[in-house]
Amino acid sequence: IPAIELDNLQKIYRDKRFRAVTALGGVSLRVDPGEAFGFVGPNGAGKSTTIKILTGILRPSGGEALIQGMDVQDHRARRQLGYVPENPYLYDYLSPLEMLRIGARMRGMARSGLKAHCMDWLEQFGLAAVAKKRIRHLSKGMTQRVALAHALVGNPQLLILDEPLSGLDPLWRQTVVNILMAYRRQGGTIFFSSHILSDVEQLGDRFGIIHKGRLRTLGSPAELRGGR
Ligand code: ADP
Ligand code: ADP
């Protein structure tokens, strides 16, 4: 079963004058388990719309979006995925540890061993010392790392990441890339969006270029660089 399957996915918004804006004009795509797929395109191409549909935030106007063969609206499908939005909003008054506990419980982890599992993830993201501080006191980069740890806790089968490396300083970018590589070696699937070529090359083994709501090209990062 594909990790992700989009079949003729369409989304039409209405603008202020109630005119139709086609954000997705029929996108079909398949991501296999264990793949890291980069979704590339300029602003306004339809990347966020696709990700919002995949995470169940937005309903498509037409077509289908499946995660492990299940409709994305199915709660069993959503339990399989960790999601980091472009500008992660996390509950300001909670601590990183509390956020991770919630994430782990959501993915069905038992209470025993939960704290150690959460602390292990916080440690990997350099957040052990601030585990009990309120998120509102953390910097933007730290908040991004809390969001990544929150997505990974409980070992979901699929990660959906909107611009995952933006907002991280160079040192943390490399560490996060390493953590994501380790996640993949354990069989995890990643679907991420980016408008930065080097991010796609670093993280992805396959990419798709979306432009004006249509998928234009599919290929490997080497082909992207070489221009074929
Ligand atoms: P990207 O993430 O690639 O920048 P988006 O998915 O955000 O692209 O947007 C795709 C298109 O849909 C753009 O033309 C954008 O202006 C339009 N759009 C996005 N959200 C809305 C909305 N809520 N209402 C109307 N148009 C929207
Ligand atoms: P609480 O109300 O739970 O005591 P506080 O608002 O006092 O929370 O702050 C929680 C922790 O965050 C404290 O350890 C404090 O030192 C630290 N903190 C407060 N403001 C900042 C800041 N701007 N940057 C980094 N840490 C901060």
PDB file of C-alpha atoms and ligand atoms in Angstrom:
ATOM      1  CA  ILE A   1       0.000   0.000   0.000  1.00  0.00           C
ATOM      2  CA  PRO A   2       1.399   3.461  -0.846  1.00  0.00           C
ATOM      3  CA  ALA A   3       2.170   5.683   2.142  1.00  0.00           C
ATOM      4  CA  ILE A   4       0.443   8.544   0.316  1.00  0.00           C
ATOM      5  CA  GLU A   5      -1.815   8.467  -2.698  1.00  0.00           C
ATOM      6  CA  LEU A   6      -3.296  11.550  -4.324  1.00  0.00           C
ATOM      7  CA  ASP A   7      -5.745  10.887  -7.115  1.00  0.00           C
ATOM      8  CA  ASN A   8      -6.821  13.840  -9.263  1.00  0.00           C
ATOM      9  CA  LEU A   9      -6.838  16.092  -6.199  1.00  0.00           C
ATOM     10  CA  GLN A  10      -8.611  19.396  -6.736  1.00  0.00           C
ATOM     11  CA  LYS A  11      -9.163  22.448  -4.608  1.00  0.00           C
ATOM     12  CA  ILE A  12     -11.092  25.527  -5.615  1.00  0.00           C
ATOM     13  CA  TYR A  13     -11.194  28.495  -3.270  1.00  0.00           C
ATOM     14  CA  ARG A  14     -13.467  31.511  -3.560  1.00  0.00           C
ATOM     15  CA  ASP A  15     -11.817  34.923  -3.442  1.00  0.00           C
ATOM     16  CA  LYS A  16     -13.366  38.055  -1.883  1.00  0.00           C
ATOM     17  CA  ARG A  17     -15.481  38.674  -4.968  1.00  0.00           C
ATOM     18  CA  PHE A  18     -16.561  35.038  -4.886  1.00  0.00           C
ATOM     19  CA  ARG A  19     -14.604  34.196  -8.001  1.00  0.00           C
ATOM     20  CA  ALA A  20     -13.197  30.693  -8.244  1.00  0.00           C
ATOM     21  CA  VAL A  21      -9.447  30.313  -7.602  1.00  0.00           C
ATOM     22  CA  THR A  22      -8.120  26.933  -8.671  1.00  0.00           C
ATOM     23  CA  ALA A  23      -5.398  26.104  -6.136  1.00  0.00           C
ATOM     24  CA  LEU A  24      -5.126  22.457  -7.230  1.00  0.00           C
ATOM     25  CA  GLY A  25      -6.147  21.463 -10.711  1.00  0.00           C
ATOM     26  CA  GLY A  26      -5.972  17.682 -10.424  1.00  0.00           C
ATOM     27  CA  VAL A  27      -2.808  16.442  -8.710  1.00  0.00           C
ATOM     28  CA  SER A  28      -2.030  12.725  -8.795  1.00  0.00           C
ATOM     29  CA  LEU A  29       0.921  11.357  -6.893  1.00  0.00           C
ATOM     30  CA  ARG A  30       2.118   8.243  -5.104  1.00  0.00           C
ATOM     31  CA  VAL A  31       4.698   8.093  -2.314  1.00  0.00           C
ATOM     32  CA  ASP A  32       5.924   4.635  -1.309  1.00  0.00           C
ATOM     33  CA  PRO A  33       6.714   3.591   2.258  1.00  0.00           C
ATOM     34  CA  GLY A  34      10.260   4.606   3.208  1.00  0.00           C
ATOM     35  CA  GLU A  35      10.527   7.334   0.576  1.00  0.00           C
ATOM     36  CA  ALA A  36      11.436  10.964   1.255  1.00  0.00           C
ATOM     37  CA  PHE A  37       9.457  13.014  -1.218  1.00  0.00           C
ATOM     38  CA  GLY A  38      10.128  16.716  -1.735  1.00  0.00           C
ATOM     39  CA  PHE A  39       7.272  18.857  -2.931  1.00  0.00           C
ATOM     40  CA  VAL A  40       8.774  21.875  -4.654  1.00  0.00           C
ATOM     41  CA  GLY A  41       7.290  24.980  -6.165  1.00  0.00           C
ATOM     42  CA  PRO A  42       7.078  28.768  -6.031  1.00  0.00           C
ATOM     43  CA  ASN A  43       4.780  30.675  -3.691  1.00  0.00           C
ATOM     44  CA  GLY A  44       1.148  30.185  -4.550  1.00  0.00           C
ATOM     45  CA  ALA A  45       1.793  26.902  -6.392  1.00  0.00           C
ATOM     46  CA  GLY A  46      -0.470  24.846  -4.128  1.00  0.00           C
ATOM     47  CA  LYS A  47       1.996  23.243  -1.692  1.00  0.00           C
ATOM     48  CA  SER A  48       0.287  24.330   1.530  1.00  0.00           C
ATOM     49  CA  THR A  49      -3.136  23.480   0.150  1.00  0.00           C
ATOM     50  CA  THR A  50      -1.956  19.942  -0.609  1.00  0.00           C
ATOM     51  CA  ILE A  51      -0.424  19.574   2.848  1.00  0.00           C
ATOM     52  CA  LYS A  52      -3.569  20.902   4.545  1.00  0.00           C
ATOM     53  CA  ILE A  53      -5.643  18.340   2.662  1.00  0.00           C
ATOM     54  CA  LEU A  54      -3.209  15.541   3.571  1.00  0.00           C
ATOM     55  CA  THR A  55      -3.375  16.437   7.237  1.00  0.00           C
ATOM     56  CA  GLY A  56      -7.160  16.608   7.199  1.00  0.00           C
ATOM     57  CA  ILE A  57      -7.347  20.352   7.930  1.00  0.00           C
ATOM     58  CA  LEU A  58      -8.962  21.152   4.584  1.00  0.00           C
ATOM     59  CA  ARG A  59     -11.330  19.116   2.445  1.00  0.00           C
ATOM     60  CA  PRO A  60     -10.641  18.757  -1.273  1.00  0.00           C
ATOM     61  CA  SER A  61     -13.136  20.017  -3.854  1.00  0.00           C
ATOM     62  CA  GLY A  62     -12.577  16.834  -5.839  1.00  0.00           C
ATOM     63  CA  GLY A  63     -10.427  13.739  -6.069  1.00  0.00           C
ATOM     64  CA  GLU A  64      -8.982  11.628  -3.293  1.00  0.00           C
ATOM     65  CA  ALA A  65      -6.201  11.796  -0.726  1.00  0.00           C
ATOM     66  CA  LEU A  66      -5.254   8.538   0.989  1.00  0.00           C
ATOM     67  CA  ILE A  67      -2.751   7.710   3.707  1.00  0.00           C
ATOM     68  CA  GLN A  68      -1.904   4.013   3.873  1.00  0.00           C
ATOM     69  CA  GLY A  69      -5.007   3.350   1.814  1.00  0.00           C
ATOM     70  CA  MET A  70      -7.268   5.203   4.239  1.00  0.00           C
ATOM     71  CA  ASP A  71      -9.046   8.474   3.568  1.00  0.00           C
ATOM     72  CA  VAL A  72      -7.149  11.313   5.275  1.00  0.00           C
ATOM     73  CA  GLN A  73     -10.275  12.174   7.263  1.00  0.00           C
ATOM     74  CA  ASP A  74     -10.126   8.740   8.918  1.00  0.00           C
ATOM     75  CA  HIS A  75      -8.719   9.157  12.440  1.00  0.00           C
ATOM     76  CA  ARG A  76      -6.742   5.917  12.069  1.00  0.00           C
ATOM     77  CA  ALA A  77      -4.906   7.520   9.137  1.00  0.00           C
ATOM     78  CA  ARG A  78      -4.194  10.668  11.120  1.00  0.00           C
ATOM     79  CA  ARG A  79      -2.725   8.701  14.006  1.00  0.00           C
ATOM     80  CA  GLN A  80      -0.049   7.442  11.609  1.00  0.00           C
ATOM     81  CA  LEU A  81       1.262  10.884  10.836  1.00  0.00           C
ATOM     82  CA  GLY A  82       3.427  13.516  12.433  1.00  0.00           C
ATOM     83  CA  TYR A  83       2.928  17.018  11.074  1.00  0.00           C
ATOM     84  CA  VAL A  84       4.980  20.199  11.280  1.00  0.00           C
ATOM     85  CA  PRO A  85       3.259  23.263   9.802  1.00  0.00           C
ATOM     86  CA  GLU A  86       5.284  26.066   8.255  1.00  0.00           C
ATOM     87  CA  ASN A  87       4.848  28.302  11.271  1.00  0.00           C
ATOM     88  CA  PRO A  88       4.211  25.890  14.085  1.00  0.00           C
ATOM     89  CA  TYR A  89       1.696  27.103  16.556  1.00  0.00           C
ATOM     90  CA  LEU A  90       2.149  25.230  19.781  1.00  0.00           C
ATOM     91  CA  TYR A  91       0.298  25.817  22.984  1.00  0.00           C
ATOM     92  CA  ASP A  92       2.251  28.683  24.477  1.00  0.00           C
ATOM     93  CA  TYR A  93       1.387  27.834  28.030  1.00  0.00           C
ATOM     94  CA  LEU A  94       2.460  24.211  27.805  1.00  0.00           C
ATOM     95  CA  SER A  95       6.034  23.006  28.110  1.00  0.00           C
ATOM     96  CA  PRO A  96       7.892  21.001  25.444  1.00  0.00           C
ATOM     97  CA  LEU A  97       7.573  17.916  27.659  1.00  0.00           C
ATOM     98  CA  GLU A  98       3.802  18.381  27.957  1.00  0.00           C
ATOM     99  CA  MET A  99       3.502  18.852  24.178  1.00  0.00           C
ATOM    100  CA  LEU A 100       5.414  15.639  23.544  1.00  0.00           C
ATOM    101  CA  ARG A 101       3.349  13.702  26.079  1.00  0.00           C
ATOM    102  CA  ILE A 102       0.204  14.771  24.244  1.00  0.00           C
ATOM    103  CA  GLY A 103       1.713  13.756  20.896  1.00  0.00           C
ATOM    104  CA  ALA A 104       2.787  10.358  22.201  1.00  0.00           C
ATOM    105  CA  ARG A 105      -0.611   9.665  23.804  1.00  0.00           C
ATOM    106  CA  MET A 106      -2.353  10.698  20.579  1.00  0.00           C
ATOM    107  CA  ARG A 107      -0.339   8.039  18.742  1.00  0.00           C
ATOM    108  CA  GLY A 108      -1.433   5.419  21.217  1.00  0.00           C
ATOM    109  CA  MET A 109       1.713   5.080  23.326  1.00  0.00           C
ATOM    110  CA  ALA A 110       1.186   3.526  26.739  1.00  0.00           C
ATOM    111  CA  ARG A 111       1.788   5.686  29.794  1.00  0.00           C
ATOM    112  CA  SER A 112       4.665   3.561  31.047  1.00  0.00           C
ATOM    113  CA  GLY A 113       7.965   4.656  29.564  1.00  0.00           C
ATOM    114  CA  LEU A 114       6.294   7.714  28.068  1.00  0.00           C
ATOM    115  CA  LYS A 115       8.348  10.296  29.890  1.00  0.00           C
ATOM    116  CA  ALA A 116      11.664   8.612  29.033  1.00  0.00           C
ATOM    117  CA  HIS A 117      10.632   8.378  25.381  1.00  0.00           C
ATOM    118  CA  CYS A 118       9.672  12.067  25.323  1.00  0.00           C
ATOM    119  CA  MET A 119      12.847  13.130  27.109  1.00  0.00           C
ATOM    120  CA  ASP A 120      14.896  11.115  24.631  1.00  0.00           C
ATOM    121  CA  TRP A 121      13.402  13.087  21.741  1.00  0.00           C
ATOM    122  CA  LEU A 122      13.858  16.394  23.564  1.00  0.00           C
ATOM    123  CA  GLU A 123      17.472  15.470  24.197  1.00  0.00           C
ATOM    124  CA  GLN A 124      18.079  14.788  20.499  1.00  0.00           C
ATOM    125  CA  PHE A 125      16.696  18.217  19.649  1.00  0.00           C
ATOM    126  CA  GLY A 126      18.761  19.977  22.314  1.00  0.00           C
ATOM    127  CA  LEU A 127      15.696  20.766  24.394  1.00  0.00           C
ATOM    128  CA  ALA A 128      16.320  18.774  27.584  1.00  0.00           C
ATOM    129  CA  ALA A 129      17.267  21.877  29.557  1.00  0.00           C
ATOM    130  CA  VAL A 130      14.039  23.666  28.584  1.00  0.00           C
ATOM    131  CA  ALA A 131      11.779  20.589  28.794  1.00  0.00           C
ATOM    132  CA  LYS A 132       9.661  22.150  31.521  1.00  0.00           C
ATOM    133  CA  LYS A 133       9.702  25.776  30.431  1.00  0.00           C
ATOM    134  CA  ARG A 134       6.718  27.273  28.783  1.00  0.00           C
ATOM    135  CA  ILE A 135       6.916  27.246  24.998  1.00  0.00           C
ATOM    136  CA  ARG A 136       6.140  30.963  24.885  1.00  0.00           C
ATOM    137  CA  HIS A 137       9.558  31.621  26.408  1.00  0.00           C
ATOM    138  CA  LEU A 138      11.423  29.755  23.675  1.00  0.00           C
ATOM    139  CA  SER A 139      13.062  31.239  20.589  1.00  0.00           C
ATOM    140  CA  LYS A 140      11.669  30.653  17.081  1.00  0.00           C
ATOM    141  CA  GLY A 141      14.326  28.064  16.294  1.00  0.00           C
ATOM    142  CA  MET A 142      13.650  26.213  19.544  1.00  0.00           C
ATOM    143  CA  THR A 143       9.912  26.266  18.880  1.00  0.00           C
ATOM    144  CA  GLN A 144      10.571  24.769  15.446  1.00  0.00           C
ATOM    145  CA  ARG A 145      12.566  22.003  17.130  1.00  0.00           C
ATOM    146  CA  VAL A 146       9.776  21.360  19.649  1.00  0.00           C
ATOM    147  CA  ALA A 147       7.403  20.992  16.687  1.00  0.00           C
ATOM    148  CA  LEU A 148       9.756  18.493  15.015  1.00  0.00           C
ATOM    149  CA  ALA A 149      10.184  16.485  18.231  1.00  0.00           C
ATOM    150  CA  HIS A 150       6.392  16.568  18.689  1.00  0.00           C
ATOM    151  CA  ALA A 151       5.981  15.165  15.159  1.00  0.00           C
ATOM    152  CA  LEU A 152       8.473  12.340  15.759  1.00  0.00           C
ATOM    153  CA  VAL A 153       7.446  11.256  19.249  1.00  0.00           C
ATOM    154  CA  GLY A 154       5.591   7.946  19.316  1.00  0.00           C
ATOM    155  CA  ASN A 155       7.286   6.940  16.035  1.00  0.00           C
ATOM    156  CA  PRO A 156       4.589   7.678  13.444  1.00  0.00           C
ATOM    157  CA  GLN A 157       4.930   5.953  10.062  1.00  0.00           C
ATOM    158  CA  LEU A 158       4.694   9.185   8.080  1.00  0.00           C
ATOM    159  CA  LEU A 159       6.011  12.707   8.565  1.00  0.00           C
ATOM    160  CA  ILE A 160       4.470  15.655   6.735  1.00  0.00           C
ATOM    161  CA  LEU A 161       6.707  18.693   7.005  1.00  0.00           C
ATOM    162  CA  ASP A 162       6.029  22.143   5.588  1.00  0.00           C
ATOM    163  CA  GLU A 163       9.400  23.857   4.964  1.00  0.00           C
ATOM    164  CA  PRO A 164      11.070  21.827   7.742  1.00  0.00           C
ATOM    165  CA  LEU A 165      14.532  23.390   7.592  1.00  0.00           C
ATOM    166  CA  SER A 166      13.557  27.029   7.301  1.00  0.00           C
ATOM    167  CA  GLY A 167      14.002  28.930  10.528  1.00  0.00           C
ATOM    168  CA  LEU A 168      16.797  26.677  11.788  1.00  0.00           C
ATOM    169  CA  ASP A 169      20.354  27.885  12.160  1.00  0.00           C
ATOM    170  CA  PRO A 170      23.026  26.005  10.098  1.00  0.00           C
ATOM    171  CA  LEU A 171      24.176  23.796  12.973  1.00  0.00           C
ATOM    172  CA  TRP A 172      20.648  22.650  13.751  1.00  0.00           C
ATOM    173  CA  ARG A 173      19.798  22.171  10.103  1.00  0.00           C
ATOM    174  CA  GLN A 174      22.473  19.480   9.831  1.00  0.00           C
ATOM    175  CA  THR A 175      21.396  17.826  13.079  1.00  0.00           C
ATOM    176  CA  VAL A 176      17.769  17.794  11.972  1.00  0.00           C
ATOM    177  CA  VAL A 177      18.774  16.316   8.594  1.00  0.00           C
ATOM    178  CA  ASN A 178      20.651  13.566  10.487  1.00  0.00           C
ATOM    179  CA  ILE A 179      17.642  12.846  12.711  1.00  0.00           C
ATOM    180  CA  LEU A 180      15.365  12.649   9.670  1.00  0.00           C
ATOM    181  CA  MET A 181      17.833  10.300   7.923  1.00  0.00           C
ATOM    182  CA  ALA A 182      17.792   8.020  10.977  1.00  0.00           C
ATOM    183  CA  TYR A 183      13.979   8.094  10.937  1.00  0.00           C
ATOM    184  CA  ARG A 184      14.058   6.950   7.307  1.00  0.00           C
ATOM    185  CA  ARG A 185      16.539   4.165   7.983  1.00  0.00           C
ATOM    186  CA  GLN A 186      13.948   2.780  10.387  1.00  0.00           C
ATOM    187  CA  GLY A 187      11.423   2.711   7.561  1.00  0.00           C
ATOM    188  CA  GLY A 188       9.722   6.072   8.063  1.00  0.00           C
ATOM    189  CA  THR A 189       8.228   8.010   5.140  1.00  0.00           C
ATOM    190  CA  ILE A 190       8.651  11.767   4.703  1.00  0.00           C
ATOM    191  CA  PHE A 191       6.628  14.159   2.589  1.00  0.00           C
ATOM    192  CA  PHE A 192       8.008  17.680   2.785  1.00  0.00           C
ATOM    193  CA  SER A 193       7.559  20.945   0.964  1.00  0.00           C
ATOM    194  CA  SER A 194      10.303  23.369   0.116  1.00  0.00           C
ATOM    195  CA  HIS A 195      11.179  26.135  -2.276  1.00  0.00           C
ATOM    196  CA  ILE A 196      14.913  25.675  -1.661  1.00  0.00           C
ATOM    197  CA  LEU A 197      16.764  23.379  -4.035  1.00  0.00           C
ATOM    198  CA  SER A 198      19.561  22.461  -1.608  1.00  0.00           C
ATOM    199  CA  ASP A 199      17.016  21.367   1.045  1.00  0.00           C
ATOM    200  CA  VAL A 200      15.394  19.049  -1.472  1.00  0.00           C
ATOM    201  CA  GLU A 201      18.763  17.590  -2.424  1.00  0.00           C
ATOM    202  CA  GLN A 202      19.733  17.074   1.196  1.00  0.00           C
ATOM    203  CA  LEU A 203      16.506  15.489   2.367  1.00  0.00           C
ATOM    204  CA  GLY A 204      14.708  13.962  -0.561  1.00  0.00           C
ATOM    205  CA  ASP A 205      15.261  11.033  -2.878  1.00  0.00           C
ATOM    206  CA  ARG A 206      12.424  11.991  -5.156  1.00  0.00           C
ATOM    207  CA  PHE A 207      10.724  15.271  -5.846  1.00  0.00           C
ATOM    208  CA  GLY A 208       7.795  16.747  -7.682  1.00  0.00           C
ATOM    209  CA  ILE A 209       7.531  20.284  -9.000  1.00  0.00           C
ATOM    210  CA  ILE A 210       4.147  21.896  -8.620  1.00  0.00           C
ATOM    211  CA  HIS A 211       3.258  25.030 -10.530  1.00  0.00           C
ATOM    212  CA  LYS A 212      -0.127  26.738 -10.661  1.00  0.00           C
ATOM    213  CA  GLY A 213      -1.822  23.780  -9.034  1.00  0.00           C
ATOM    214  CA  ARG A 214      -0.452  21.183 -11.396  1.00  0.00           C
ATOM    215  CA  LEU A 215       2.358  18.698 -10.979  1.00  0.00           C
ATOM    216  CA  ARG A 216       4.838  19.472 -13.756  1.00  0.00           C
ATOM    217  CA  THR A 217       7.816  17.184 -13.181  1.00  0.00           C
ATOM    218  CA  LEU A 218       8.731  14.149 -11.119  1.00  0.00           C
ATOM    219  CA  GLY A 219      12.306  13.002 -10.696  1.00  0.00           C
ATOM    220  CA  SER A 220      15.387  12.560  -8.540  1.00  0.00           C
ATOM    221  CA  PRO A 221      17.378  15.477  -7.059  1.00  0.00           C
ATOM    222  CA  ALA A 222      20.271  14.712  -9.461  1.00  0.00           C
ATOM    223  CA  GLU A 223      17.936  15.259 -12.384  1.00  0.00           C
ATOM    224  CA  LEU A 224      16.736  18.472 -10.780  1.00  0.00           C
ATOM    225  CA  ARG A 225      20.309  19.755 -10.543  1.00  0.00           C
ATOM    226  CA  GLY A 226      21.376  18.485 -13.948  1.00  0.00           C
ATOM    227  CA  GLY A 227      18.321  19.880 -15.657  1.00  0.00           C
ATOM    228  CA  ARG A 228      18.366  16.606 -17.650  1.00  0.00           C
TER     229      ARG A 228
HETATM  230  P1  ADP B   1       1.910  27.548  -1.697  1.00  0.00           P
HETATM  231  O1  ADP B   1       1.836  26.824  -0.389  1.00  0.00           O
HETATM  232  O2  ADP B   1       2.587  26.732  -2.751  1.00  0.00           O
HETATM  233  O3  ADP B   1       2.495  28.907  -1.563  1.00  0.00           O
HETATM  234  P2  ADP B   1      -0.992  27.710  -1.497  1.00  0.00           P
HETATM  235  O4  ADP B   1      -1.478  26.305  -1.443  1.00  0.00           O
HETATM  236  O5  ADP B   1      -0.911  28.463  -0.227  1.00  0.00           O
HETATM  237  O6  ADP B   1       0.414  27.747  -2.263  1.00  0.00           O
HETATM  238  O7  ADP B   1      -1.926  28.553  -2.495  1.00  0.00           O
HETATM  239  C1  ADP B   1      -2.326  28.081  -3.786  1.00  0.00           C
HETATM  240  C2  ADP B   1      -3.260  29.112  -4.428  1.00  0.00           C
HETATM  241  O8  ADP B   1      -4.486  29.192  -3.699  1.00  0.00           O
HETATM  242  C3  ADP B   1      -2.722  30.542  -4.470  1.00  0.00           C
HETATM  243  O9  ADP B   1      -3.174  31.140  -5.661  1.00  0.00           O
HETATM  244  C4  ADP B   1      -3.369  31.188  -3.268  1.00  0.00           C
HETATM  245  O10 ADP B   1      -3.503  32.570  -3.479  1.00  0.00           O
HETATM  246  C5  ADP B   1      -4.723  30.504  -3.229  1.00  0.00           C
HETATM  247  N1  ADP B   1      -5.277  30.409  -1.864  1.00  0.00           N
HETATM  248  C6  ADP B   1      -4.716  29.785  -0.816  1.00  0.00           C
HETATM  249  N2  ADP B   1      -5.523  29.857   0.264  1.00  0.00           N
HETATM  250  C7  ADP B   1      -6.618  30.550  -0.119  1.00  0.00           C
HETATM  251  C8  ADP B   1      -7.829  30.967   0.535  1.00  0.00           C
HETATM  252  N3  ADP B   1      -8.062  30.643   1.810  1.00  0.00           N
HETATM  253  N4  ADP B   1      -8.729  31.671  -0.177  1.00  0.00           N
HETATM  254  C9  ADP B   1      -8.519  31.973  -1.472  1.00  0.00           C
HETATM  255  N5  ADP B   1      -7.407  31.610  -2.145  1.00  0.00           N
HETATM  256  C10 ADP B   1      -6.472  30.914  -1.490  1.00  0.00           C
HETATM  257  P1  ADP B   2       6.017  30.205  35.225  1.00  0.00           P
HETATM  258  O1  ADP B   2       4.897  31.192  35.202  1.00  0.00           O
HETATM  259  O2  ADP B   2       5.619  28.814  34.840  1.00  0.00           O
HETATM  260  O3  ADP B   2       6.860  30.271  36.437  1.00  0.00           O
HETATM  261  P2  ADP B   2       7.753  31.959  33.835  1.00  0.00           P
HETATM  262  O4  ADP B   2       7.035  32.903  32.977  1.00  0.00           O
HETATM  263  O5  ADP B   2       8.221  32.459  35.160  1.00  0.00           O
HETATM  264  O6  ADP B   2       6.917  30.606  33.990  1.00  0.00           O
HETATM  265  O7  ADP B   2       9.033  31.411  33.032  1.00  0.00           O
HETATM  266  C1  ADP B   2       9.330  30.045  32.882  1.00  0.00           C
HETATM  267  C2  ADP B   2      10.810  29.884  32.611  1.00  0.00           C
HETATM  268  O8  ADP B   2      11.173  30.571  31.423  1.00  0.00           O
HETATM  269  C3  ADP B   2      11.647  30.492  33.735  1.00  0.00           C
HETATM  270  O9  ADP B   2      12.646  29.555  34.074  1.00  0.00           O
HETATM  271  C4  ADP B   2      12.249  31.746  33.137  1.00  0.00           C
HETATM  272  O10 ADP B   2      13.542  31.970  33.630  1.00  0.00           O
HETATM  273  C5  ADP B   2      12.302  31.417  31.682  1.00  0.00           C
HETATM  274  N1  ADP B   2      12.153  32.609  30.855  1.00  0.00           N
HETATM  275  C6  ADP B   2      11.328  33.658  31.044  1.00  0.00           C
HETATM  276  N2  ADP B   2      11.441  34.565  30.063  1.00  0.00           N
HETATM  277  C7  ADP B   2      12.388  34.083  29.220  1.00  0.00           C
HETATM  278  C8  ADP B   2      12.953  34.546  27.989  1.00  0.00           C
HETATM  279  N3  ADP B   2      12.604  35.695  27.430  1.00  0.00           N
HETATM  280  N4  ADP B   2      13.875  33.757  27.381  1.00  0.00           N
HETATM  281  C9  ADP B   2      14.239  32.601  27.922  1.00  0.00           C
HETATM  282  N5  ADP B   2      13.745  32.100  29.071  1.00  0.00           N
HETATM  283  C10 ADP B   2      12.834  32.847  29.714  1.00  0.00           C
END
